[in-house]
PDB file of C-alpha atoms in Angstrom:
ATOM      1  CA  UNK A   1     -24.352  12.616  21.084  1.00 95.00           C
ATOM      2  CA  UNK A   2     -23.754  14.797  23.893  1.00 97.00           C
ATOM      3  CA  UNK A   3     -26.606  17.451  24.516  1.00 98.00           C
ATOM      4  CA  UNK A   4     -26.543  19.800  27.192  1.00 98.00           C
ATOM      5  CA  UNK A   5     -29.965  22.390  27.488  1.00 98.00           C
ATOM      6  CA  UNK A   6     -29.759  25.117  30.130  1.00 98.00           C
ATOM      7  CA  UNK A   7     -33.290  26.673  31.386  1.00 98.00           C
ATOM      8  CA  UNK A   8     -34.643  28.768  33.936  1.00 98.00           C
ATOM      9  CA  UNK A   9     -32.937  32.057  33.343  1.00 97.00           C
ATOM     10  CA  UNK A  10     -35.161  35.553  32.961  1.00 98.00           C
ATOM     11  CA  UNK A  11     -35.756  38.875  34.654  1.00 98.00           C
ATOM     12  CA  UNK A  12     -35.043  39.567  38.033  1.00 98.00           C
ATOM     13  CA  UNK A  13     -34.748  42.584  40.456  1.00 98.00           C
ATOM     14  CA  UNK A  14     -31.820  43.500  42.263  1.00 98.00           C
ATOM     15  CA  UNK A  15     -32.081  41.229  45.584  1.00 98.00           C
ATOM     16  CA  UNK A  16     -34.251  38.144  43.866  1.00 98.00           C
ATOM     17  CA  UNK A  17     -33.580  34.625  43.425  1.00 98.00           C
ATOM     18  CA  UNK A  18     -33.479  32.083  40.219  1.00 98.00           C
ATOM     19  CA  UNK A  19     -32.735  28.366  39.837  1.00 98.00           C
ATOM     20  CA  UNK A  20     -30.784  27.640  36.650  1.00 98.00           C
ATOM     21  CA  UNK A  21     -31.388  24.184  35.440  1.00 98.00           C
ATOM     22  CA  UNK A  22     -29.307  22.064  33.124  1.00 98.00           C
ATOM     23  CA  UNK A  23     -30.683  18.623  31.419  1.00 98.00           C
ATOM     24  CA  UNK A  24     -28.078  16.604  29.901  1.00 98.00           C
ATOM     25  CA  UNK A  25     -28.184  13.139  27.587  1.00 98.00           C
ATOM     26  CA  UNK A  26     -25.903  11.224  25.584  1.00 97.00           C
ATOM     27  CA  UNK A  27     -23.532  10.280  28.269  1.00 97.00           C
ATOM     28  CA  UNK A  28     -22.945   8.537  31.732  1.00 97.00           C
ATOM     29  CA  UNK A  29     -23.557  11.952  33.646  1.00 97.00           C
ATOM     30  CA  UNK A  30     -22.474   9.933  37.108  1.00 96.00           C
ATOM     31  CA  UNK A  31     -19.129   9.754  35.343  1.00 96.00           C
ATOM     32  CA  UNK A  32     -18.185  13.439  35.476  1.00 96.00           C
ATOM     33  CA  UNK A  33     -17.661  16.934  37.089  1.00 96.00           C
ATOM     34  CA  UNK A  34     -20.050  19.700  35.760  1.00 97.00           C
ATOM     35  CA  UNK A  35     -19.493  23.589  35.320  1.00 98.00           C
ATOM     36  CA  UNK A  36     -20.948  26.614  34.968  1.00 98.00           C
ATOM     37  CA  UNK A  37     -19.546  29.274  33.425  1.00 98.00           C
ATOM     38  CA  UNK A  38     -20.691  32.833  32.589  1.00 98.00           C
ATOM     39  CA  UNK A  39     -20.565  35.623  30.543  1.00 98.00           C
ATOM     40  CA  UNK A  40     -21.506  39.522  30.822  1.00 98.00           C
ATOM     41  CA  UNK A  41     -22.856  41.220  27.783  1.00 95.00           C
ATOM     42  CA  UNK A  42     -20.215  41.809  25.664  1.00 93.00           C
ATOM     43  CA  UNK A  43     -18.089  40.879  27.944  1.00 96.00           C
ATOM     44  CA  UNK A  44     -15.133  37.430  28.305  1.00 96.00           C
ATOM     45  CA  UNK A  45     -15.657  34.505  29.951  1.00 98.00           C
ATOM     46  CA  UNK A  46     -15.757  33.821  33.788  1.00 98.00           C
ATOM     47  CA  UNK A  47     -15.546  30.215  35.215  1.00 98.00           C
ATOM     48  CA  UNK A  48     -18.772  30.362  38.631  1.00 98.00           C
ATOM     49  CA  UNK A  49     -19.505  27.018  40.162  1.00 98.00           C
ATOM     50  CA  UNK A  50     -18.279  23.215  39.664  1.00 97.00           C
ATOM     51  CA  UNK A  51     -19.888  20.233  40.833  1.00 97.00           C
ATOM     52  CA  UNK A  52     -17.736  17.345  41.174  1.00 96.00           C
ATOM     53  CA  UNK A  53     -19.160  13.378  41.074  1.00 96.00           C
ATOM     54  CA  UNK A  54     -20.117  10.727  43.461  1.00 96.00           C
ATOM     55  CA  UNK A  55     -16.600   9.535  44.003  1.00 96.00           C
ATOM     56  CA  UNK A  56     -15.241  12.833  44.786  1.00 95.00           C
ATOM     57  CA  UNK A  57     -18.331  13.375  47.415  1.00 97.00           C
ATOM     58  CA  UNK A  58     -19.976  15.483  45.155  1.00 97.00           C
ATOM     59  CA  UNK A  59     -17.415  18.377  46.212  1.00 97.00           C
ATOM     60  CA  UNK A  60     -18.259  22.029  44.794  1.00 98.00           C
ATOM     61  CA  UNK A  61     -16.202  24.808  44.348  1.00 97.00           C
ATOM     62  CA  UNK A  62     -17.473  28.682  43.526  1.00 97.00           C
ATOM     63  CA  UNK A  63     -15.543  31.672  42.503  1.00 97.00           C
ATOM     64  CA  UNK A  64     -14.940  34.081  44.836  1.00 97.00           C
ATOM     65  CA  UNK A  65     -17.514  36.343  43.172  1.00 97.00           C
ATOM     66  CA  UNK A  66     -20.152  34.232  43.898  1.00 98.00           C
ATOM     67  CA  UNK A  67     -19.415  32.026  46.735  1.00 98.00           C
ATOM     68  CA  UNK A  68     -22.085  32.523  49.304  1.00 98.00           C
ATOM     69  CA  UNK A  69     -25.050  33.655  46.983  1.00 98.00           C
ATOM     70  CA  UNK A  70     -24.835  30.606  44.508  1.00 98.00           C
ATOM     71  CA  UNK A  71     -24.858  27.158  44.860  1.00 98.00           C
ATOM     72  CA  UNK A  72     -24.351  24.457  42.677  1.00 98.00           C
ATOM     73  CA  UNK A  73     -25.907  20.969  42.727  1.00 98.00           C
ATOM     74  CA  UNK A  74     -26.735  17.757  40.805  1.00 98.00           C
ATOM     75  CA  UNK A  75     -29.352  15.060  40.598  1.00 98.00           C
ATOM     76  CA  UNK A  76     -27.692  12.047  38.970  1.00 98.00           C
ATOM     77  CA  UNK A  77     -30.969  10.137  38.805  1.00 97.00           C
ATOM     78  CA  UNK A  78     -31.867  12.915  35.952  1.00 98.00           C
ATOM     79  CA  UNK A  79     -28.511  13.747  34.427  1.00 98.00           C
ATOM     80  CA  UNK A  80     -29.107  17.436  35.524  1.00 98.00           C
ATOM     81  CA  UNK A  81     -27.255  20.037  37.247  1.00 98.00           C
ATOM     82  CA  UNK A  82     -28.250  23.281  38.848  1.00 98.00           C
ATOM     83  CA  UNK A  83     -27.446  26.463  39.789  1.00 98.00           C
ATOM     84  CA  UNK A  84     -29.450  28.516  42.167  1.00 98.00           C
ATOM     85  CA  UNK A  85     -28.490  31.970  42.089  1.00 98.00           C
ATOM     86  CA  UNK A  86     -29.141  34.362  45.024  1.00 98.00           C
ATOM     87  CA  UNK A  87     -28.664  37.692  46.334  1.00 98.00           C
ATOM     88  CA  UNK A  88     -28.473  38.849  42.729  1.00 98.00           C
ATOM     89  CA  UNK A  89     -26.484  41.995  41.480  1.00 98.00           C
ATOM     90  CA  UNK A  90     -26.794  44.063  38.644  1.00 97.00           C
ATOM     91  CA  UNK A  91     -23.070  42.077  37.429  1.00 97.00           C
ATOM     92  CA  UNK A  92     -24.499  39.071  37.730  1.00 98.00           C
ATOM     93  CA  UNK A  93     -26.614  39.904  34.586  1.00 98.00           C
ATOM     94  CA  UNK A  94     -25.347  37.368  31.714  1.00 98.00           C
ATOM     95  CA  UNK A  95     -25.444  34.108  30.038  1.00 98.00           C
ATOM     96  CA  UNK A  96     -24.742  31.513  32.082  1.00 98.00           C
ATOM     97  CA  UNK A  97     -23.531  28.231  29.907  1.00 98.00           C
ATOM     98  CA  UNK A  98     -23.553  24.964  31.711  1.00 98.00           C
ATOM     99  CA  UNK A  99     -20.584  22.598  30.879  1.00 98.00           C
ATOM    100  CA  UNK A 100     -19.076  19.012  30.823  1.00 97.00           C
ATOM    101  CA  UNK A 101     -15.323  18.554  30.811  1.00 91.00           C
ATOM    102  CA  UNK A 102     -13.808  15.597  29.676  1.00 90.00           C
ATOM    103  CA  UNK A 103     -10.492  14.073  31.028  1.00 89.00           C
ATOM    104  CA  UNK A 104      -7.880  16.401  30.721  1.00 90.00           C
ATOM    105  CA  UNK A 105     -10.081  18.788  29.785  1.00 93.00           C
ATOM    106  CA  UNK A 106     -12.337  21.237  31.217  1.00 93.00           C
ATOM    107  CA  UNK A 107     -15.151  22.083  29.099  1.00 97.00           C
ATOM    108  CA  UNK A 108     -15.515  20.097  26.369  1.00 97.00           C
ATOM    109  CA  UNK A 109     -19.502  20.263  25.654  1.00 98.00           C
ATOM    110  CA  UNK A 110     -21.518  23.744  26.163  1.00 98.00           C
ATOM    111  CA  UNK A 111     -24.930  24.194  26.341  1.00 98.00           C
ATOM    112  CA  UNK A 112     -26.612  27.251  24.656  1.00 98.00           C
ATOM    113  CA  UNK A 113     -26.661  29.275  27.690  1.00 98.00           C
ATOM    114  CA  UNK A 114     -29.202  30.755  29.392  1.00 98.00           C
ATOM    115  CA  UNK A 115     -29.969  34.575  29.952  1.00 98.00           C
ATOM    116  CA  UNK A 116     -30.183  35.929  33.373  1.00 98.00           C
ATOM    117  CA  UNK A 117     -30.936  39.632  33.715  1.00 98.00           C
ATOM    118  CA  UNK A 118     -30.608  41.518  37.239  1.00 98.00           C
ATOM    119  CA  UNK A 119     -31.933  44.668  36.579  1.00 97.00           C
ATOM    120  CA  UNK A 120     -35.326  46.855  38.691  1.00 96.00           C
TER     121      UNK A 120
ATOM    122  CA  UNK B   1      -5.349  34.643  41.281  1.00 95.00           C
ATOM    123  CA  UNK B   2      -3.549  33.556  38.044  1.00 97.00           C
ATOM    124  CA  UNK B   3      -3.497  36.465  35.447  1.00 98.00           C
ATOM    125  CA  UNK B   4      -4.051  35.509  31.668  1.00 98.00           C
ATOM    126  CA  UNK B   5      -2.846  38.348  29.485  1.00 98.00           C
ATOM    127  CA  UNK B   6      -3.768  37.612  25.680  1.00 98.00           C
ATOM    128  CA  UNK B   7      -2.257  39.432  23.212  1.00 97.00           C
ATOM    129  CA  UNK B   8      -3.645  40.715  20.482  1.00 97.00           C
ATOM    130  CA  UNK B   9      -6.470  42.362  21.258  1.00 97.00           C
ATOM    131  CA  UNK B  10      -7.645  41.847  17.808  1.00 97.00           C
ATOM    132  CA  UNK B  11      -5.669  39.941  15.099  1.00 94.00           C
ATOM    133  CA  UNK B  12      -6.614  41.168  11.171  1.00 95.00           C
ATOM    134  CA  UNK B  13      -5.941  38.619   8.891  1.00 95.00           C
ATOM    135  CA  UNK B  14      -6.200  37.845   5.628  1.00 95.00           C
ATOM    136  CA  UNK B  15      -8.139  34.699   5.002  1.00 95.00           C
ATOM    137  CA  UNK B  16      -5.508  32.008   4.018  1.00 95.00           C
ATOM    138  CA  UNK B  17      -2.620  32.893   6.329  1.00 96.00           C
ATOM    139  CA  UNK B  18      -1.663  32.097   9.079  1.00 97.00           C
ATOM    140  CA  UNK B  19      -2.381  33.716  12.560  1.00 97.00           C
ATOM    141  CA  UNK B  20      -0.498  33.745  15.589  1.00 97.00           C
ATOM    142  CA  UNK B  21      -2.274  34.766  19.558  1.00 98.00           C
ATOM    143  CA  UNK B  22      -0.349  34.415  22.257  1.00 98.00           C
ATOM    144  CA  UNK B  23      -1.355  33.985  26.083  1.00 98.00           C
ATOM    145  CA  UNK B  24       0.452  34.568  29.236  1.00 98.00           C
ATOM    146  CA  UNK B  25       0.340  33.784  32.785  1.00 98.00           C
ATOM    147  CA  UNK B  26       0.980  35.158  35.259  1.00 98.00           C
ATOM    148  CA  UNK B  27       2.715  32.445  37.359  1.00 98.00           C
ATOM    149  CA  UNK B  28       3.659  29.384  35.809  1.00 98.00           C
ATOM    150  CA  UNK B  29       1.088  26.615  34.763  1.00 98.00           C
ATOM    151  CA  UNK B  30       2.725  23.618  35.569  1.00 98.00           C
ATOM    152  CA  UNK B  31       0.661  21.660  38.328  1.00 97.00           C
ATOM    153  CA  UNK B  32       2.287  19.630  40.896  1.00 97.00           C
ATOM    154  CA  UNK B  33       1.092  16.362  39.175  1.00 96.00           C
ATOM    155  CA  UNK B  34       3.774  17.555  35.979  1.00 97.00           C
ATOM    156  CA  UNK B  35       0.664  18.141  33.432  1.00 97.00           C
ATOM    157  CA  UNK B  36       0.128  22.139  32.123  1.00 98.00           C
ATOM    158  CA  UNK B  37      -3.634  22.652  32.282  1.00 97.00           C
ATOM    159  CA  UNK B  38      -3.999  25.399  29.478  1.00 98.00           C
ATOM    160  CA  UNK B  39      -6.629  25.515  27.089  1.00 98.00           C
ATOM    161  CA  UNK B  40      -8.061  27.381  23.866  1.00 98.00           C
ATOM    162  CA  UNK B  41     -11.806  28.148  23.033  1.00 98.00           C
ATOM    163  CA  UNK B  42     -13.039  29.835  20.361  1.00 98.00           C
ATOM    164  CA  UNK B  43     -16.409  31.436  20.142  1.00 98.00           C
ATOM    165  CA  UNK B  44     -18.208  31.864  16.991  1.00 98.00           C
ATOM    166  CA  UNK B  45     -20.266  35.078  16.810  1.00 96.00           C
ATOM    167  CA  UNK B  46     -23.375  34.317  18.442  1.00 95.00           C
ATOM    168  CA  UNK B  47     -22.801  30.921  19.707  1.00 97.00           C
ATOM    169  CA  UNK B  48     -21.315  29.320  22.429  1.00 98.00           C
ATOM    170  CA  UNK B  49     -17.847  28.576  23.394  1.00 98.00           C
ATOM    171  CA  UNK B  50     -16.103  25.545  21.748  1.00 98.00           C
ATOM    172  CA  UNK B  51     -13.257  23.366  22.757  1.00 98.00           C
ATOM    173  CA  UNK B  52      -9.966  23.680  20.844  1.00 98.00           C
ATOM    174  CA  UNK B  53      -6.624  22.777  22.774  1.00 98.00           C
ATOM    175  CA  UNK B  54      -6.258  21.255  25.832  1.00 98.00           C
ATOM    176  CA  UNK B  55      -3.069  20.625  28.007  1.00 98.00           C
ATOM    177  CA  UNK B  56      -1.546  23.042  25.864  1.00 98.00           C
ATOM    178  CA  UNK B  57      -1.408  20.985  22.457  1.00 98.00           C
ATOM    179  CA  UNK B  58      -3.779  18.369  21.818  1.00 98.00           C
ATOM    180  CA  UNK B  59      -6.709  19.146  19.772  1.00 98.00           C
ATOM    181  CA  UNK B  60     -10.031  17.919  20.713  1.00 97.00           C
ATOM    182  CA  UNK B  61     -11.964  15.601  18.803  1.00 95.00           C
ATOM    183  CA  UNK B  62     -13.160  16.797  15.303  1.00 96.00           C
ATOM    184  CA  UNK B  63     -10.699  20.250  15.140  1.00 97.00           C
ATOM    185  CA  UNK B  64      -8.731  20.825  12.041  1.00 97.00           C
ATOM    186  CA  UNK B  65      -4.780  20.361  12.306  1.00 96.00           C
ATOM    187  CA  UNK B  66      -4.541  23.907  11.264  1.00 97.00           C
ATOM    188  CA  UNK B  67      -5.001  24.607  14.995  1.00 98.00           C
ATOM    189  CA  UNK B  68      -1.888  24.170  16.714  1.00 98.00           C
ATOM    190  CA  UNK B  69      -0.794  25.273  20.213  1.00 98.00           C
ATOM    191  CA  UNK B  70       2.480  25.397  21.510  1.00 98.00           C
ATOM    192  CA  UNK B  71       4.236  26.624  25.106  1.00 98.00           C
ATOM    193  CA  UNK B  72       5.615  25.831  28.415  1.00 98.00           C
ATOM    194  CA  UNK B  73       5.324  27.429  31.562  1.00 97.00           C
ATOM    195  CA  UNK B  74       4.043  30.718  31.664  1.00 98.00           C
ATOM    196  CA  UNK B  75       4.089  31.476  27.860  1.00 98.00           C
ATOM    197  CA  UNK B  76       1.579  29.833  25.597  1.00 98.00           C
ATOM    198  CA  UNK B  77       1.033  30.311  21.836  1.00 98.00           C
ATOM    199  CA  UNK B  78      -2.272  28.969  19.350  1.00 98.00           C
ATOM    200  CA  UNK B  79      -1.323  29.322  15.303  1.00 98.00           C
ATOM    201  CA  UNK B  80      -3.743  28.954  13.155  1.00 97.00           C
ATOM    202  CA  UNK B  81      -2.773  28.263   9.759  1.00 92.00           C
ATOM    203  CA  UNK B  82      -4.630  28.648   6.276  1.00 94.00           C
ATOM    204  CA  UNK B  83      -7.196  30.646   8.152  1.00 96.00           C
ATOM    205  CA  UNK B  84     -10.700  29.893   7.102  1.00 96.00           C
ATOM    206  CA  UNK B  85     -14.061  31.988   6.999  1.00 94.00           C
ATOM    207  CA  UNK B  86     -15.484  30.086   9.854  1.00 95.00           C
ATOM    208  CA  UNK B  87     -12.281  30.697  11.990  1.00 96.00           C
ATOM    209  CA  UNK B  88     -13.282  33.895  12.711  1.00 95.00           C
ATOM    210  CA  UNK B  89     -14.179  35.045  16.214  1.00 97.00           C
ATOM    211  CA  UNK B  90     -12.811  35.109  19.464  1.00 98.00           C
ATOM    212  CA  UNK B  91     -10.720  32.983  21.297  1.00 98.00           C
ATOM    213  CA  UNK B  92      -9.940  32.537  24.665  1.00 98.00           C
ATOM    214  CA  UNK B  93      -6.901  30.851  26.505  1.00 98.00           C
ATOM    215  CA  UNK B  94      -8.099  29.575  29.935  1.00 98.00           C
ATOM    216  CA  UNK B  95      -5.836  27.766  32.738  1.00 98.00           C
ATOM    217  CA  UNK B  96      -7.191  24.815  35.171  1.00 97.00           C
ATOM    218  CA  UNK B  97      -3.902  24.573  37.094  1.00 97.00           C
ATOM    219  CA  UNK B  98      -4.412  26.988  40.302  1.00 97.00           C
ATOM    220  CA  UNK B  99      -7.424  28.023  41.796  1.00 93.00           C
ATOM    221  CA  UNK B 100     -10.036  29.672  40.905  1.00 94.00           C
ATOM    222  CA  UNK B 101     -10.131  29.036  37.432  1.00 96.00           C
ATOM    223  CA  UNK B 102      -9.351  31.602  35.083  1.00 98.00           C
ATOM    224  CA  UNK B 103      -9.775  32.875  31.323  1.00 98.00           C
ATOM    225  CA  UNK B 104      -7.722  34.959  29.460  1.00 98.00           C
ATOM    226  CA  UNK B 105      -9.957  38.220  28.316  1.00 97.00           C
ATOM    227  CA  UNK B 106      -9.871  36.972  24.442  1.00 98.00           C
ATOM    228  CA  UNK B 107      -8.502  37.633  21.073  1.00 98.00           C
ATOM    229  CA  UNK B 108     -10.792  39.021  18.055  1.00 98.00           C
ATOM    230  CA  UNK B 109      -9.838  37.084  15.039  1.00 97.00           C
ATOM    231  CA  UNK B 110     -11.112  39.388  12.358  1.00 95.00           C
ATOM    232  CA  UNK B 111     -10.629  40.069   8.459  1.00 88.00           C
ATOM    233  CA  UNK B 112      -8.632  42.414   7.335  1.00 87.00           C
TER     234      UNK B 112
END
């Protein structure tokens, strides 16, 4: 069974600094390209960082929102995936969901999110 | 960036018919390799997002046939027929074919 378990998220001022951190099982993780994907209070959805795998070069892509505060990154030896967030704003507060696609598909598995607050 | 206008906002429905939400781009969806990367998610009130549809009509593993999407191009459709209790929420239409990846800005499924 696939499991996906985001951590790491809490309280932080304007300016500050987290490191989201996502521990997966159930599945060759070397295999595939991993996600994260956000979402405001009450608010849609809003695709941030991907990590592709080793035969891609590990290649990452960011939205333009976030591209030069976040960065995305993966340690195959422990089937987890990262995000560490920077230069945070007070729209950066939400619940950030780390995902697996599957082929043809982007994001197949979810985690249960974790809750990052940007607020003085 | 690609544009994905869902319409309704919210869809009433009476439980046992069948519900209709439509999604549309902005540019056409067909990528250069000839696949359509459009999906469907649905999120259940207080939980995360779930995988319907991908590539515009095939259901992922373990959702009813009562889900069915439909399109081409720039104009996308998800029916949902019999509609159950736990269909309700919202769902989202999301494209993969043109950079950066975008969502639509979601549909409320709700009883009437």
């Amino acid at each position: 069974e696939v499991q996906i378990l985001e951590t790491g998220g809490g309280l932080v001022k304007p300016g500050g600094s987290l490191r989201l951190s996502c521990a997966t099982s159930g599945f060759n993780f070397n295999d595939y390209f991993m996600h994260w994907v956000r979402q405001a209070p009450g608010n849609g959805l809003e695709w941030v960082a991907e990590v592709r795998n080793k035969n891609n070069n590990y290649a990452t892509y960011y939205a333009a929102s976030v591209k030069g505060r976040f960065t995305i990154s993966r340690d195959d030896s422990k089937s987890s995936v990262y995000l560490q967030v920077s230069s945070l704003r007070a729209e950066d507060t939400a619940i950030y969901y780390c995902t697996r696609g599957q082929p043809g598909a982007w994001f197949a598995y979810w985690g249960q999110g974790t809750l990052v607050t940007v607020s003085s | 960036d690609v544009v994905l206008t869902q319409t309704p906002v919210a869809q009433p429905v009476t439980l046992g018919d069948q519900a209709s939400i439509s999604c549309r781009s902005s540019q056409s969806l067909v990528h250069s390799n000839g696949n359509t990367y459009l999906e469907w998610y649905l999120q259940k009130p207080g939980q995360s997002p779930q995988l319907l549809i991908f590539k515009v009509s095939n259901r992922f593993s373990g959702v009813p046939d009562r889900f069915i999407g439909s399109g081409s191009g720039s104009d996308f459709t998800l029916k949902i027929s019999r509609v159950e209790p736990e269909d309700l929420g919202v769902y989202y239409c999301f494209q993969a074919t043109h950079d950066p990846l975008t969502f639509g800005s979601g549909t409320k499924l709700e009883i009437k």
